[in-house]
Every structure is written in C-alpha cells, then in structure tokens.
Coordinates of C-alpha atoms in Angstrom, one line a residue:
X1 CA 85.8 88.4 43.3
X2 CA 83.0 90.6 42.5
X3 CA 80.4 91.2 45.0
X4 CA 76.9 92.3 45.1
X5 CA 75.4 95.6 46.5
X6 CA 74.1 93.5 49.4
X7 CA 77.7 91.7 49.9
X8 CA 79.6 95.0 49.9
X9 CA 77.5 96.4 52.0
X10 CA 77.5 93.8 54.4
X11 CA 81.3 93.2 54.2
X12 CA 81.6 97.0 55.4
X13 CA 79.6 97.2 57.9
X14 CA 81.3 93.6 59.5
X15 CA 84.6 95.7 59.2
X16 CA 82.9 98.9 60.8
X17 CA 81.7 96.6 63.5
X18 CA 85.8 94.9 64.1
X19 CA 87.0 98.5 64.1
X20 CA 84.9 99.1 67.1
X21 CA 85.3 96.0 69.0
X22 CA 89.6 96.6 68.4
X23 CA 88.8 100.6 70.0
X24 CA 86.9 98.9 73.4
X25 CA 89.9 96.5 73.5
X26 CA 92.3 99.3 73.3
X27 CA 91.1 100.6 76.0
X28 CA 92.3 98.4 78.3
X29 CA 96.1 99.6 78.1
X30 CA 97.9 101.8 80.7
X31 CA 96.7 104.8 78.8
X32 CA 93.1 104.0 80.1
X33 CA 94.1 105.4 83.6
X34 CA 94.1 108.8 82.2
X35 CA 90.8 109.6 80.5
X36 CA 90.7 112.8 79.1
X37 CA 93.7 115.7 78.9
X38 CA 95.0 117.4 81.5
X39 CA 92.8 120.2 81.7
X40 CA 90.8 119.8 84.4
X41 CA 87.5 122.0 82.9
X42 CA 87.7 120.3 79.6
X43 CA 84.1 119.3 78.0
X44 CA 82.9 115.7 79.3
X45 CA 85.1 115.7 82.7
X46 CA 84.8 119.1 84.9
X47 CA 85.7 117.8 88.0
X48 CA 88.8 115.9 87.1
X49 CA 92.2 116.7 89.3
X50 CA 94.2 118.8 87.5
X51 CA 97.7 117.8 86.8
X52 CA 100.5 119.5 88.4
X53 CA 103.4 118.1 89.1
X54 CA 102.3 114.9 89.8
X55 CA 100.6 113.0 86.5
X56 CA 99.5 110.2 89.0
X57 CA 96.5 112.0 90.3
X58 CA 94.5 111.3 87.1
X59 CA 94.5 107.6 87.5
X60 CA 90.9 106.2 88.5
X61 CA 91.9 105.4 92.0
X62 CA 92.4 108.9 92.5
X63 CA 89.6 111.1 94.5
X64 CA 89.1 114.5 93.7
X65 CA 91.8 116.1 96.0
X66 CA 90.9 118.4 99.0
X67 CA 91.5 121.9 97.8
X68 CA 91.2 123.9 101.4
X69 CA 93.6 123.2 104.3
X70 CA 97.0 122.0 104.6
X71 CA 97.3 118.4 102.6
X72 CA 100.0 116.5 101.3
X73 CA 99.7 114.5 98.3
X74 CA 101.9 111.4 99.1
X75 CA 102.8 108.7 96.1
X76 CA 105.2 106.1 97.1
X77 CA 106.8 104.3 94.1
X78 CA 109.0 101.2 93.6
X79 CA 112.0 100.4 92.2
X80 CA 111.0 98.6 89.1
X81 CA 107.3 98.9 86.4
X82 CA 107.4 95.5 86.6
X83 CA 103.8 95.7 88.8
X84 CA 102.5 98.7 87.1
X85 CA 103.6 101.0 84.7
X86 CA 104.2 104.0 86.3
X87 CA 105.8 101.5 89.1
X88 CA 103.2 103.2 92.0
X89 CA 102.0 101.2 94.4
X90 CA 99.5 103.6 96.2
X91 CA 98.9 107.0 96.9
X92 CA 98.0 108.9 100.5
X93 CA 96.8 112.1 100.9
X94 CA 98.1 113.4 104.5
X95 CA 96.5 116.5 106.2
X96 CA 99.3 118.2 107.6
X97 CA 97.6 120.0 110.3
X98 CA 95.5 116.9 111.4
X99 CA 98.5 114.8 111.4
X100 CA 96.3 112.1 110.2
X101 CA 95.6 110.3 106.5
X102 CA 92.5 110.7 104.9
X103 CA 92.7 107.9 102.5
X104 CA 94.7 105.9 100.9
X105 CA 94.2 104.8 96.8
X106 CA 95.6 102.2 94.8
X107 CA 94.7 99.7 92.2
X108 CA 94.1 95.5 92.3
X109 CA 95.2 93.3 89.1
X110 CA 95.2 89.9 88.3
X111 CA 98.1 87.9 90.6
X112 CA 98.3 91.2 93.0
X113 CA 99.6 88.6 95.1
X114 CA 103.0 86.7 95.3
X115 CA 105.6 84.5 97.4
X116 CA 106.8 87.9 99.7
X117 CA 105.4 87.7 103.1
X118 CA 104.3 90.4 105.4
X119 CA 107.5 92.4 107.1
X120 CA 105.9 94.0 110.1
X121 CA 108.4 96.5 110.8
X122 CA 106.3 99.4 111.5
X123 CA 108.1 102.7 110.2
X124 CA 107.7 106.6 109.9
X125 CA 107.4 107.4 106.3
X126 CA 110.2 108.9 104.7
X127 CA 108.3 111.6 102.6
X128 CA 107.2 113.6 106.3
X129 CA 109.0 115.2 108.6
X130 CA 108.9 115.2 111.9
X131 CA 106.4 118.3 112.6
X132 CA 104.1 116.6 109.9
X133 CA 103.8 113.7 112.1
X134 CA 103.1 112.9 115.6
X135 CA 106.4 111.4 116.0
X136 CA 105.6 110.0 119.8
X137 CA 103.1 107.3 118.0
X138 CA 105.0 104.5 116.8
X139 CA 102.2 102.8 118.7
X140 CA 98.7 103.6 119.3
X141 CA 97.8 102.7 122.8
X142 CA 94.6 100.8 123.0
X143 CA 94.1 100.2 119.2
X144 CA 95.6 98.6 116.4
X145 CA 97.7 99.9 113.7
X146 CA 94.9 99.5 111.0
X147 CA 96.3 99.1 107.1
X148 CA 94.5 101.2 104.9
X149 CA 96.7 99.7 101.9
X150 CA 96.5 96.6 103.0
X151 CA 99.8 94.2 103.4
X152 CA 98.1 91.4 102.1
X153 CA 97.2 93.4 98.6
X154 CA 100.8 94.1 98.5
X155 CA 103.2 90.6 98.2
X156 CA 104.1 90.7 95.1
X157 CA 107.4 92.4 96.3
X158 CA 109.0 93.3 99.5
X159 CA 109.5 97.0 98.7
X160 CA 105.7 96.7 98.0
X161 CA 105.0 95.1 101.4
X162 CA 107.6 97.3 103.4
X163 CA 106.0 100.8 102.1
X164 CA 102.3 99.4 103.5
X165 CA 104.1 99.3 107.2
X166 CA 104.7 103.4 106.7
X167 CA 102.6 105.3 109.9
X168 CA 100.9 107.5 107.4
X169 CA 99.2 104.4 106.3
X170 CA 97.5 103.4 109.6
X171 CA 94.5 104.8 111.3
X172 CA 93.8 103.6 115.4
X173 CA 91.5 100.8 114.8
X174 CA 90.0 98.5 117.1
X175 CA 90.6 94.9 117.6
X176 CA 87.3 93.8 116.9
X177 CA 87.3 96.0 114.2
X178 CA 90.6 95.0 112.4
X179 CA 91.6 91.9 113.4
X180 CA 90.9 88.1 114.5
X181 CA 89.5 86.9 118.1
X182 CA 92.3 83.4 118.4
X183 CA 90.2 80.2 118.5
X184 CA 87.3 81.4 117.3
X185 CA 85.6 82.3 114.3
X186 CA 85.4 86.0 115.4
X187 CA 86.7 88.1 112.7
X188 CA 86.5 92.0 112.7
X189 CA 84.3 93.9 110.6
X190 CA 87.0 95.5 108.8
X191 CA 89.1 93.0 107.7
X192 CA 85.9 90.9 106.6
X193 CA 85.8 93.7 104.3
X194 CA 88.9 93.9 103.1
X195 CA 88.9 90.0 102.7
X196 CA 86.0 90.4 100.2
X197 CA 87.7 93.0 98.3
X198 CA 90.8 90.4 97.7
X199 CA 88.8 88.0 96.9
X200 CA 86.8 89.5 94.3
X201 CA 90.6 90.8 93.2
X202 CA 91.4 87.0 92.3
X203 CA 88.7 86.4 90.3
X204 CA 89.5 89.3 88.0
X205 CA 90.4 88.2 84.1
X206 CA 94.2 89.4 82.8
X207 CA 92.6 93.0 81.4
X208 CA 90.3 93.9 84.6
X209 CA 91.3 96.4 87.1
X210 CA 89.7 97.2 90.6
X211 CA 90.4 100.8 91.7
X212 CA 90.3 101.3 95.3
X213 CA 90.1 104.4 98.0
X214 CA 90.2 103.5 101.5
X215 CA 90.0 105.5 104.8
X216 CA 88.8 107.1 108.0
X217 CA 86.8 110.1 108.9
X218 CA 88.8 112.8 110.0
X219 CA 87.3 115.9 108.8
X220 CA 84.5 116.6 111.3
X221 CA 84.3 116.5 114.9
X222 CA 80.9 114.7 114.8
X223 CA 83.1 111.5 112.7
X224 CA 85.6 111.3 115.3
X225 CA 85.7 108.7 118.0
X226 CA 88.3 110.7 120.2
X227 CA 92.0 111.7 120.2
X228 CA 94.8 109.3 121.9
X229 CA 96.4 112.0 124.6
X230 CA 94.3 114.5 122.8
X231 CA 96.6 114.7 119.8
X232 CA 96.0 111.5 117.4
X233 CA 92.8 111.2 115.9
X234 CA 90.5 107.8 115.8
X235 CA 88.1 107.8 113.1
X236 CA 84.0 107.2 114.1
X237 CA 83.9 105.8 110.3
X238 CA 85.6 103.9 108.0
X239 CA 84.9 103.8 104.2
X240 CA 85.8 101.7 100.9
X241 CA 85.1 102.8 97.4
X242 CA 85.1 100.4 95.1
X243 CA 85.2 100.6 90.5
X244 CA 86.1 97.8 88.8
X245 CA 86.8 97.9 85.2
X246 CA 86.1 94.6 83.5
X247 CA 85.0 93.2 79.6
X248 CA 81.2 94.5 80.5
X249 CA 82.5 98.1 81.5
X250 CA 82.2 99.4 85.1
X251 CA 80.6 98.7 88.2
X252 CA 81.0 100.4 91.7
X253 CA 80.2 100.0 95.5
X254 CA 80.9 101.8 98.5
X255 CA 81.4 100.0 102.1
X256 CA 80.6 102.4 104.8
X257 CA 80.9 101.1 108.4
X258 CA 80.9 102.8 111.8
X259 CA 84.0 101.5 114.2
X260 CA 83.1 99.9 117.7
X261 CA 84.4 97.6 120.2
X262 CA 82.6 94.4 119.1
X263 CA 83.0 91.5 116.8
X264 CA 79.7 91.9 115.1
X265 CA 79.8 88.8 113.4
X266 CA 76.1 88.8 112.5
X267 CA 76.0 91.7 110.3
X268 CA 76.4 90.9 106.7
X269 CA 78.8 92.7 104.4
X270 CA 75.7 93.3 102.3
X271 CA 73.8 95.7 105.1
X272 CA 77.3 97.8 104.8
X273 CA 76.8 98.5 101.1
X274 CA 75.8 101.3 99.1
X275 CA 76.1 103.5 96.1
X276 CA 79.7 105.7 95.7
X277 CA 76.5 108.9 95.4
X278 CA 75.3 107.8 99.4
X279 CA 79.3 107.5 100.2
X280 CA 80.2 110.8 99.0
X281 CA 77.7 112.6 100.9
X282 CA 78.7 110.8 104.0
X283 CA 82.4 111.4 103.1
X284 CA 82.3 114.6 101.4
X285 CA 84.9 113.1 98.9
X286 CA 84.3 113.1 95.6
X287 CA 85.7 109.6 94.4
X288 CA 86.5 108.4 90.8
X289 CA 86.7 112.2 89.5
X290 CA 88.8 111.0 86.8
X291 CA 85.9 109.3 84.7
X292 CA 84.0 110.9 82.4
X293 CA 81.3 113.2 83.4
X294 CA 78.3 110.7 81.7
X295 CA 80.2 108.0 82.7
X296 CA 80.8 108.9 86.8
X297 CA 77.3 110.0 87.0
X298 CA 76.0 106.6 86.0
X299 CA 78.4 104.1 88.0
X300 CA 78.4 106.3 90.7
X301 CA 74.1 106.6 91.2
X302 CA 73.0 103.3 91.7
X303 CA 74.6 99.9 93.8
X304 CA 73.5 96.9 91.8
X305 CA 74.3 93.9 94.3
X306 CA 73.9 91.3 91.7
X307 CA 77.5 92.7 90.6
X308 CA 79.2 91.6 93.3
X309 CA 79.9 88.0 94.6
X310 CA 79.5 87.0 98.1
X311 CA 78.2 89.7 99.7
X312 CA 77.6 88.0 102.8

C-alpha cells in the first residue's frame, strides 16, 4: 500500500500515541509498588525509605519510617500470594520503648472481602517478646480494643482475619469512638470512618488500588489522652491517610479526628477531612514517601472533595 506524507505521518504518530497508552497501562502491575530503585537519594524521590532488609517498605502504603528511637518494623505475611504478590497483608511499625503502635499500613483491592468471618480471639503477636510488650494488657480496662487494620478489610482468609486480632494492632479506643450504641443509630466516629474507607474500597475497578496508613498519636505528651495504670498509652488523636491509584492517576485525603467519649453523630465525615500536607504536620509522619518527588508534592498539597463519594 503506498501512503502519502500526510498518511505516514499520521500513521506514526497513532502508533506513538498506543505506545504510550500500553506504558500507563503497564503501570498498573505489582512492579508499580516500587517506584524508583532502591537508593533512597536517587534523583526524583529523596525521601523514599531505603531498603534494607526488608523490600516491603517501598510499597506506597509505606510512611517514611521513624529514624530516632527504638522502633520495630513489623510485616506479617500469609501463607499463600494468592491476595497479593508479595503475600503481605499489612505492616506495623512498633515503638519498642513506648510499647505502643504507631500505625499500621496496608493496601485495599477489588473483592478485599470474602466468605471468612471475624475470629475474635485476641492474641499477642508472635514477632514481640515479652519486654516489647505490656504483657499484663490482654484487655484494656475502660476502652475498646480498636483495629487499626481493620477485621472487616481482611476476610478474604482466615490467616488474614486472625493476624488483625494481634495486640500490636490495637490502640485503647473508646466506645463511642469505635463501636455501635445497640438499638440505635449511634455509631462511633471511628468506625464511620473506616466504613467509608470500605466502601469507597468496593467501588474500586479490577486495576485500582487504595493505599492506606492508620493510627494513633503517641509521640507527644500533648496527643496523649492518659496511660491505663500509667504504663499503656491512649491516643488524644487518631489519623487515616488515604491514595488511591485509579485509570485517572492519584488522589489523596487524610481523616484526622480527636478521640472523646461521645457519639457525635452530627459531625460529618467531611468536617474531618483534609490534605495528607495538614496531616503530616499534625502527625509529623511523612506518608506516601515512596512516590515520586513531583508526584508526592502534588497529591499530597491539596484535598479535592469532589474526589471522594459520600463524604457525609
């Protein structure tokens, strides 16, 4: 067939055009959890974790890691990659000398939910010892065992659902915080939260992800509600950071919420939200390190509500 200057021009710049719609594609696979190398100062991503011995901590759910103190980087994996590649289902980071968790990180897919219901068998995690722990707190008297990971993001198995129940996943929550008032339409401010969050996780397509890090404030005496028999510390504030990865690229939101005793049922989710920028200052975590530089800076600065369903 012979073509014209004006056909072969146009016939290459259609093929150009396919050749960079099949790249953006691509970049939904597994590999798309580690952007970059593993040098943590290379051009276009400074503040990335660096990789140790554990690969895991350049996946996007991953916050920058605290680099003073006494941490523990926790990952508890399952039997099988059947869920996810790596076969992780989330991550903790546990400040030894605090006893306590400051987050927890993990990521949402399509049909994150399955036929496995919750166990409820509260257990110490296997990865701490005894003087890493506050072993006398199976319990926490006058609060509730709050899920960071929740249970309900994790039925798809029952090692997935058992590993959730681990003590380094709770923080002492309030009732009215983290749970449901019996005959009533009171639900707490938390798990209103958390609700949203799965539900915005069903609507995802087959190739989104949702990248989440979820905690308590720990880190300064001003965030701290009090310590149960002076040891065991109860967060002022808890915190959600939020990146979904979709067909139109990213888009973020923080959820930053102080804990109290009531079921304050007339605050909207909406009043709660704000850019992951305004979360890291509260925090002082650096969330989503793992993106590139011009990337992180742009998702990160600005909460665009019209992003985000429901917000109610």
């Amino acid at each position: 067939m012979n073509l014209y200057p004006k056909q072969l021009f146009r016939l290459l710049a259609l093929s150009v055009v396919a050749c960079f719609t099949m790249a953006l594609v691509g970049c939904g696979d597994d590999d798309a959890q580690y952007i970059g190398n593993d040098n943590s100062s290379s051009s276009g991503n400074k503040n990335a974790n660096t990789v140790t011995s554990e690969r895991a901590v350049r996946r996007l759910e991953f916050p920058a890691l605290k680099k003073t103190g006494n941490q523990k980087l926790i990952v508890h994996r399952l039997s099988n990659t059947s869920y996810d590649s790596e076969a992780i289902n989330f991550a903790t980071e546990w400040d030894c000398d605090k006893k306590s968790q400051r987050w927890s990180c993990y990521q949402l897919h399509k049909g994150f939910t399955g036929n496995y219901s919750r166990v409820a068998d509260f257990t110490f995690d296997p990865a701490l010892s005894p003087s890493e722990y506050w072993s006398e707190f199976r319990y926490f008297p006058g609060y509730d065992r709050g899920h960071i990971c929740p249970s309900a993001d994790r039925t798809f198995s029952h090692e997935a659902n058992e590993q959730t129940f681990y003590m380094s996943n709770m923080q002492p929550q309030y009732h009215e915080f983290n749970g449901y008032q019996d005959g009533t339409s009171n639900r707490g401010l938390w798990v209103r939260m958390e609700s949203q969050l799965q539900k915005w996780a069903k609507n995802l397509s087959y190739t989104d992800t949702i990248y989440v890090c979820k905690g308590g404030t720990i880190d300064d005496e001003k965030n701290i509600i009090t310590r149960i028999n002076g040891k065991m510390i109860v967060p002022k504030y808890f915190f959600m950071a939020i990146l979904r990865k979709s067909q139109f690229g990213y888009a973020a939101v923080g959820f930053w919420s102080n804990q109290t005793k009531a079921w304050r049922t007339e605050e909207t989710l909406l009043s709660h939200c704000m850019s992951i920028e305004k979360l890291e200052q509260l925090t002082g975590i650096d969330f989503f390190c793992n993106l590139p530089d011009d990337i992180e800076k742009q998702v990160e600065k600005t909460f665009n509500a019209s992003s985000w369903a429901d917000l109610k």
